[in-house]
PDB file of C-alpha atoms in Angstrom:
ATOM      1  CA  MET G 168      23.650   3.089  25.482  1.00 54.00           C
ATOM      2  CA  ASP G 169      22.978  -0.207  25.143  1.00 66.00           C
ATOM      3  CA  VAL G 170      21.268  -2.045  22.262  1.00 70.00           C
ATOM      4  CA  PHE G 171      18.167  -2.440  23.842  1.00 70.00           C
ATOM      5  CA  PHE G 172      17.828   1.374  24.198  1.00 70.00           C
ATOM      6  CA  TYR G 173      18.082   1.930  20.292  1.00 78.00           C
ATOM      7  CA  ALA G 174      15.734  -0.948  19.408  1.00 78.00           C
ATOM      8  CA  PHE G 175      13.112   1.547  20.914  1.00 81.00           C
ATOM      9  CA  TYR G 176      13.859   3.592  18.734  1.00 85.00           C
ATOM     10  CA  ALA G 177      14.873   1.274  15.541  1.00 89.00           C
ATOM     11  CA  VAL G 178      11.772  -0.548  16.011  1.00 91.00           C
ATOM     12  CA  PRO G 179       9.301   2.158  15.651  1.00 92.00           C
ATOM     13  CA  GLY G 180      11.243   3.692  13.041  1.00 93.00           C
ATOM     14  CA  LEU G 181      11.100   0.735  11.039  1.00 95.00           C
ATOM     15  CA  ILE G 182       7.267   0.465  11.357  1.00 96.00           C
ATOM     16  CA  MET G 183       6.952   3.880  10.368  1.00 96.00           C
ATOM     17  CA  ALA G 184       9.184   3.611   7.136  1.00 97.00           C
ATOM     18  CA  VAL G 185       6.535   0.803   6.042  1.00 97.00           C
ATOM     19  CA  ALA G 186       3.528   3.180   6.840  1.00 97.00           C
ATOM     20  CA  ILE G 187       5.028   5.425   4.545  1.00 97.00           C
ATOM     21  CA  VAL G 188       5.755   3.306   2.139  1.00 97.00           C
ATOM     22  CA  MET G 189       2.478   1.674   1.740  1.00 97.00           C
ATOM     23  CA  ALA G 190       1.114   5.032   1.992  1.00 97.00           C
ATOM     24  CA  VAL G 191       3.030   6.347  -1.043  1.00 97.00           C
ATOM     25  CA  ALA G 192       1.982   3.258  -3.053  1.00 96.00           C
ATOM     26  CA  VAL G 193      -1.520   3.657  -2.498  1.00 96.00           C
ATOM     27  CA  ILE G 194      -1.505   7.300  -3.585  1.00 97.00           C
ATOM     28  CA  ARG G 195       0.562   5.890  -6.535  1.00 95.00           C
ATOM     29  CA  ARG G 196      -1.902   3.752  -7.839  1.00 93.00           C
ATOM     30  CA  SER G 197      -4.845   5.855  -6.960  1.00 95.00           C
ATOM     31  CA  LEU G 198      -3.299   8.688  -9.480  1.00 95.00           C
ATOM     32  CA  GLU G 199      -2.565   5.874 -12.002  1.00 94.00           C
ATOM     33  CA  MET G 200      -6.153   4.787 -11.599  1.00 94.00           C
ATOM     34  CA  ASN G 201      -7.515   7.891 -11.819  1.00 95.00           C
ATOM     35  CA  ARG G 202      -5.224   9.353 -14.593  1.00 95.00           C
ATOM     36  CA  ALA G 203      -6.161   6.223 -16.745  1.00 95.00           C
ATOM     37  CA  TRP G 204     -10.014   6.731 -16.131  1.00 95.00           C
ATOM     38  CA  SER G 205      -9.725  10.159 -17.312  1.00 94.00           C
ATOM     39  CA  SER G 206      -7.645  10.101 -20.248  1.00 93.00           C
ATOM     40  CA  GLY G 207     -10.621   8.932 -22.475  1.00 90.00           C
ATOM     41  CA  LEU G 208      -8.597   6.070 -23.901  1.00 94.00           C
ATOM     42  CA  THR G 209     -10.136   2.639 -23.548  1.00 96.00           C
ATOM     43  CA  ALA G 210      -9.834  -0.733 -25.381  1.00 96.00           C
ATOM     44  CA  GLU G 211     -11.197  -4.206 -25.471  1.00 97.00           C
ATOM     45  CA  ALA G 212      -8.677  -6.581 -23.868  1.00 97.00           C
ATOM     46  CA  ARG G 213      -8.738 -10.472 -22.911  1.00 97.00           C
ATOM     47  CA  CYS G 214      -8.190 -11.974 -19.656  1.00 97.00           C
ATOM     48  CA  LEU G 215      -5.126 -14.391 -20.544  1.00 96.00           C
ATOM     49  CA  ARG G 216      -5.236 -15.573 -17.069  1.00 95.00           C
ATOM     50  CA  SER G 217      -6.673 -15.608 -13.333  1.00 94.00           C
ATOM     51  CA  PHE G 218      -5.364 -16.815 -10.124  1.00 93.00           C
ATOM     52  CA  ALA G 219      -5.251 -16.080  -6.528  1.00 90.00           C
ATOM     53  CA  THR G 220      -2.420 -15.381  -3.978  1.00 90.00           C
ATOM     54  CA  THR G 221      -2.500 -15.884  -0.188  1.00 88.00           C
ATOM     55  CA  SER G 222      -0.555 -14.660   2.738  1.00 83.00           C
ATOM     56  CA  GLY G 223      -1.053 -14.924   6.311  1.00 75.00           C
ATOM     57  CA  GLY G 224      -2.560 -18.185   7.675  1.00 67.00           C
ATOM     58  CA  GLY G 225      -0.158 -19.174  10.134  1.00 68.00           C
ATOM     59  CA  GLY G 226      -1.281 -20.022  13.885  1.00 71.00           C
ATOM     60  CA  ASP G 227      -4.586 -17.691  14.894  1.00 75.00           C
ATOM     61  CA  THR G 228      -4.195 -15.260  11.816  1.00 77.00           C
ATOM     62  CA  SER G 229      -6.440 -15.068   9.046  1.00 80.00           C
ATOM     63  CA  VAL G 230      -5.772 -15.470   5.814  1.00 84.00           C
ATOM     64  CA  SER G 231      -5.886 -13.159   3.051  1.00 84.00           C
ATOM     65  CA  THR G 232      -6.602 -13.829  -0.412  1.00 86.00           C
ATOM     66  CA  ASN G 233      -5.866 -11.400  -3.662  1.00 88.00           C
ATOM     67  CA  LEU G 234      -7.318 -12.304  -7.016  1.00 92.00           C
ATOM     68  CA  HIS G 235      -5.179 -11.308  -9.893  1.00 95.00           C
ATOM     69  CA  HIS G 236      -5.730 -11.015 -13.542  1.00 96.00           C
ATOM     70  CA  VAL G 237      -3.321 -10.774 -16.629  1.00 97.00           C
ATOM     71  CA  TYR G 238      -4.785  -8.690 -19.549  1.00 97.00           C
ATOM     72  CA  GLU G 239      -3.648  -8.366 -22.922  1.00 97.00           C
ATOM     73  CA  PHE G 240      -5.157  -5.679 -25.644  1.00 97.00           C
ATOM     74  CA  ARG G 241      -4.019  -3.846 -28.175  1.00 96.00           C
ATOM     75  CA  ALA G 242      -3.136   0.196 -27.801  1.00 95.00           C
ATOM     76  CA  ARG G 243      -4.425   2.834 -30.227  1.00 93.00           C
ATOM     77  CA  ASP G 244      -0.465   2.693 -31.303  1.00 91.00           C
ATOM     78  CA  GLY G 245      -0.625  -0.706 -32.444  1.00 93.00           C
ATOM     79  CA  ARG G 246       1.306  -2.206 -29.715  1.00 94.00           C
ATOM     80  CA  THR G 247       0.377  -5.411 -27.812  1.00 96.00           C
ATOM     81  CA  VAL G 248       0.459  -4.348 -24.035  1.00 96.00           C
ATOM     82  CA  ARG G 249       0.099  -6.828 -21.042  1.00 97.00           C
ATOM     83  CA  PHE G 250      -0.492  -6.263 -17.604  1.00 96.00           C
ATOM     84  CA  GLU G 251      -1.506  -7.708 -14.405  1.00 96.00           C
ATOM     85  CA  GLU G 252      -4.160  -6.161 -11.797  1.00 94.00           C
ATOM     86  CA  LYS G 253      -4.897  -7.457  -8.245  1.00 90.00           C
ATOM     87  CA  ASN G 254      -8.272  -7.350  -6.463  1.00 87.00           C
ATOM     88  CA  GLY G 255     -10.225  -7.796  -9.766  1.00 84.00           C
ATOM     89  CA  PRO G 256     -13.589  -9.219  -9.964  1.00 84.00           C
ATOM     90  CA  ALA G 257     -14.052 -12.802  -9.455  1.00 87.00           C
ATOM     91  CA  THR G 258     -16.441 -12.959 -12.196  1.00 91.00           C
ATOM     92  CA  ILE G 259     -14.405 -12.668 -14.729  1.00 93.00           C
ATOM     93  CA  ILE G 260     -12.023 -15.471 -16.420  1.00 92.00           C
ATOM     94  CA  GLU G 261      -9.963 -16.662 -18.547  1.00 95.00           C
ATOM     95  CA  GLY G 262     -10.903 -15.735 -22.146  1.00 95.00           C
ATOM     96  CA  ASP G 263     -13.250 -12.853 -20.939  1.00 96.00           C
ATOM     97  CA  ILE G 264     -13.304  -9.755 -22.918  1.00 96.00           C
ATOM     98  CA  VAL G 265     -12.992  -6.497 -20.898  1.00 96.00           C
ATOM     99  CA  THR G 266     -13.061  -2.828 -21.170  1.00 96.00           C
ATOM    100  CA  VAL G 267      -9.502  -1.624 -19.764  1.00 96.00           C
ATOM    101  CA  HIS G 268      -8.726   2.209 -19.231  1.00 97.00           C
ATOM    102  CA  TYR G 269      -5.402   3.692 -20.005  1.00 96.00           C
ATOM    103  CA  ILE G 270      -3.102   6.541 -20.938  1.00 94.00           C
ATOM    104  CA  ALA G 271      -1.324   6.671 -23.846  1.00 92.00           C
ATOM    105  CA  GLU G 272       2.176   7.485 -22.031  1.00 93.00           C
ATOM    106  CA  ARG G 273       2.085   4.111 -20.427  1.00 93.00           C
ATOM    107  CA  PRO G 274      -0.837   1.700 -21.310  1.00 94.00           C
ATOM    108  CA  GLU G 275       1.037  -0.730 -19.109  1.00 93.00           C
ATOM    109  CA  LYS G 276      -0.623   1.157 -16.144  1.00 93.00           C
ATOM    110  CA  ALA G 277      -4.004   0.091 -17.211  1.00 94.00           C
ATOM    111  CA  THR G 278      -6.960  -0.818 -15.800  1.00 95.00           C
ATOM    112  CA  ALA G 279      -9.984  -2.988 -16.365  1.00 94.00           C
ATOM    113  CA  HIS G 280     -12.044  -1.281 -13.035  1.00 93.00           C
ATOM    114  CA  ALA G 281     -14.658   0.406 -13.836  1.00 91.00           C
ATOM    115  CA  PRO G 282     -14.387   4.256 -13.031  1.00 93.00           C
ATOM    116  CA  SER G 283     -15.836   4.716  -9.276  1.00 92.00           C
ATOM    117  CA  ARG G 284     -13.746   7.639  -8.161  1.00 93.00           C
ATOM    118  CA  GLY G 285     -15.733   7.843  -5.090  1.00 95.00           C
ATOM    119  CA  LYS G 286     -14.957   4.197  -4.014  1.00 94.00           C
ATOM    120  CA  LEU G 287     -11.385   4.867  -4.944  1.00 94.00           C
ATOM    121  CA  ALA G 288     -11.084   8.265  -3.024  1.00 96.00           C
ATOM    122  CA  ALA G 289     -12.534   6.567   0.179  1.00 96.00           C
ATOM    123  CA  GLY G 290     -10.530   3.513  -0.022  1.00 94.00           C
ATOM    124  CA  THR G 291      -7.409   5.416  -0.411  1.00 96.00           C
ATOM    125  CA  VAL G 292      -8.194   8.104   2.168  1.00 97.00           C
ATOM    126  CA  GLY G 293      -9.303   4.998   4.757  1.00 97.00           C
ATOM    127  CA  ILE G 294      -5.686   3.674   4.090  1.00 96.00           C
ATOM    128  CA  LEU G 295      -3.676   6.975   4.188  1.00 97.00           C
ATOM    129  CA  VAL G 296      -5.513   7.337   8.209  1.00 97.00           C
ATOM    130  CA  PHE G 297      -4.700   4.328   8.896  1.00 97.00           C
ATOM    131  CA  CYS G 298      -0.904   4.515   7.873  1.00 97.00           C
ATOM    132  CA  THR G 299      -1.452   8.368   9.621  1.00 97.00           C
ATOM    133  CA  VAL G 300      -2.349   6.528  12.955  1.00 97.00           C
ATOM    134  CA  ILE G 301       0.100   4.016  12.623  1.00 96.00           C
ATOM    135  CA  ILE G 302       3.060   7.151  12.466  1.00 97.00           C
ATOM    136  CA  LEU G 303       1.476   8.896  14.960  1.00 96.00           C
ATOM    137  CA  PHE G 304       1.440   6.079  17.438  1.00 96.00           C
ATOM    138  CA  CYS G 305       5.133   5.523  16.491  1.00 94.00           C
ATOM    139  CA  VAL G 306       5.978   8.582  17.360  1.00 94.00           C
ATOM    140  CA  GLY G 307       4.176   8.895  20.714  1.00 93.00           C
ATOM    141  CA  PHE G 308       5.539   5.783  21.567  1.00 91.00           C
ATOM    142  CA  MET G 309       9.071   7.126  20.509  1.00 89.00           C
ATOM    143  CA  VAL G 310       8.593  10.722  22.322  1.00 90.00           C
ATOM    144  CA  GLY G 311       7.300   8.977  25.545  1.00 88.00           C
ATOM    145  CA  VAL G 312      10.495   6.259  25.746  1.00 84.00           C
ATOM    146  CA  HIS G 313      13.002   8.829  24.965  1.00 82.00           C
ATOM    147  CA  GLU G 314      10.975  11.174  28.073  1.00 84.00           C
ATOM    148  CA  PHE G 315      11.359   8.040  29.976  1.00 81.00           C
ATOM    149  CA  PHE G 316      14.767   7.734  29.363  1.00 76.00           C
ATOM    150  CA  SER G 317      15.425  11.396  29.860  1.00 78.00           C
ATOM    151  CA  MET G 318      14.191  11.045  33.400  1.00 77.00           C
ATOM    152  CA  GLY G 319      16.482   8.379  34.452  1.00 63.00           C
ATOM    153  CA  ASP G 320      19.389  10.769  32.963  1.00 61.00           C
ATOM    154  CA  SER G 321      18.779  13.631  34.968  1.00 58.00           C
ATOM    155  CA  SER G 322      17.875  12.279  38.702  1.00 53.00           C
ATOM    156  CA  GLY G 323      21.650  11.952  38.902  1.00 52.00           C
ATOM    157  CA  GLY G 324      22.198   7.924  38.645  1.00 50.00           C
ATOM    158  CA  ASP G 325      21.480   5.088  40.571  1.00 50.00           C
ATOM    159  CA  ASP G 326      18.728   6.623  42.523  1.00 51.00           C
ATOM    160  CA  PHE G 327      16.183   7.164  39.955  1.00 51.00           C
ATOM    161  CA  GLU G 328      12.694   6.657  41.238  1.00 55.00           C
ATOM    162  CA  GLY G 329      10.867   7.080  38.036  1.00 55.00           C
ATOM    163  CA  THR G 330       6.970   7.293  37.844  1.00 61.00           C
ATOM    164  CA  GLY G 331       6.335   4.901  34.760  1.00 61.00           C
ATOM    165  CA  LEU G 332       6.015   6.047  30.985  1.00 61.00           C
ATOM    166  CA  PRO G 333       3.935   9.269  30.740  1.00 60.00           C
ATOM    167  CA  PHE G 334       1.260   7.719  28.636  1.00 58.00           C
TER     168      PHE G 334
END
């Protein structure tokens, strides 16, 4: 088979891999935040820096902006911990003091977000549903392409009169 044929499997496979990595990252961060909130350990942290990053904006695409904050706090064991968190509130500026939640074993995975389990669960589920739809679409596309090319193989060759993709 030619390279064109394999592209119908490679491109959706790559898209599925990206969706899976995104889903794992969202689950991991959701679990980290939930553990930090559940640990009961809090500390007063100082915002050392806040900055925005942008992505997109080429041609007709929209610009996406993420607000980042860098915090520093002293953990209960005396260590000074510095961490960066994105999507924080725009009302926090450099020098502000905020309460952070963390777990003793991994204080660098702290969060300055106030506990909001319902909002966290809804956001996580929403992103996971989105990733699942992307994966299912890619699998359906790959199955459809496979069936389309299989029809050409089973007809005996050059006299193929296919009816098109089955979806």
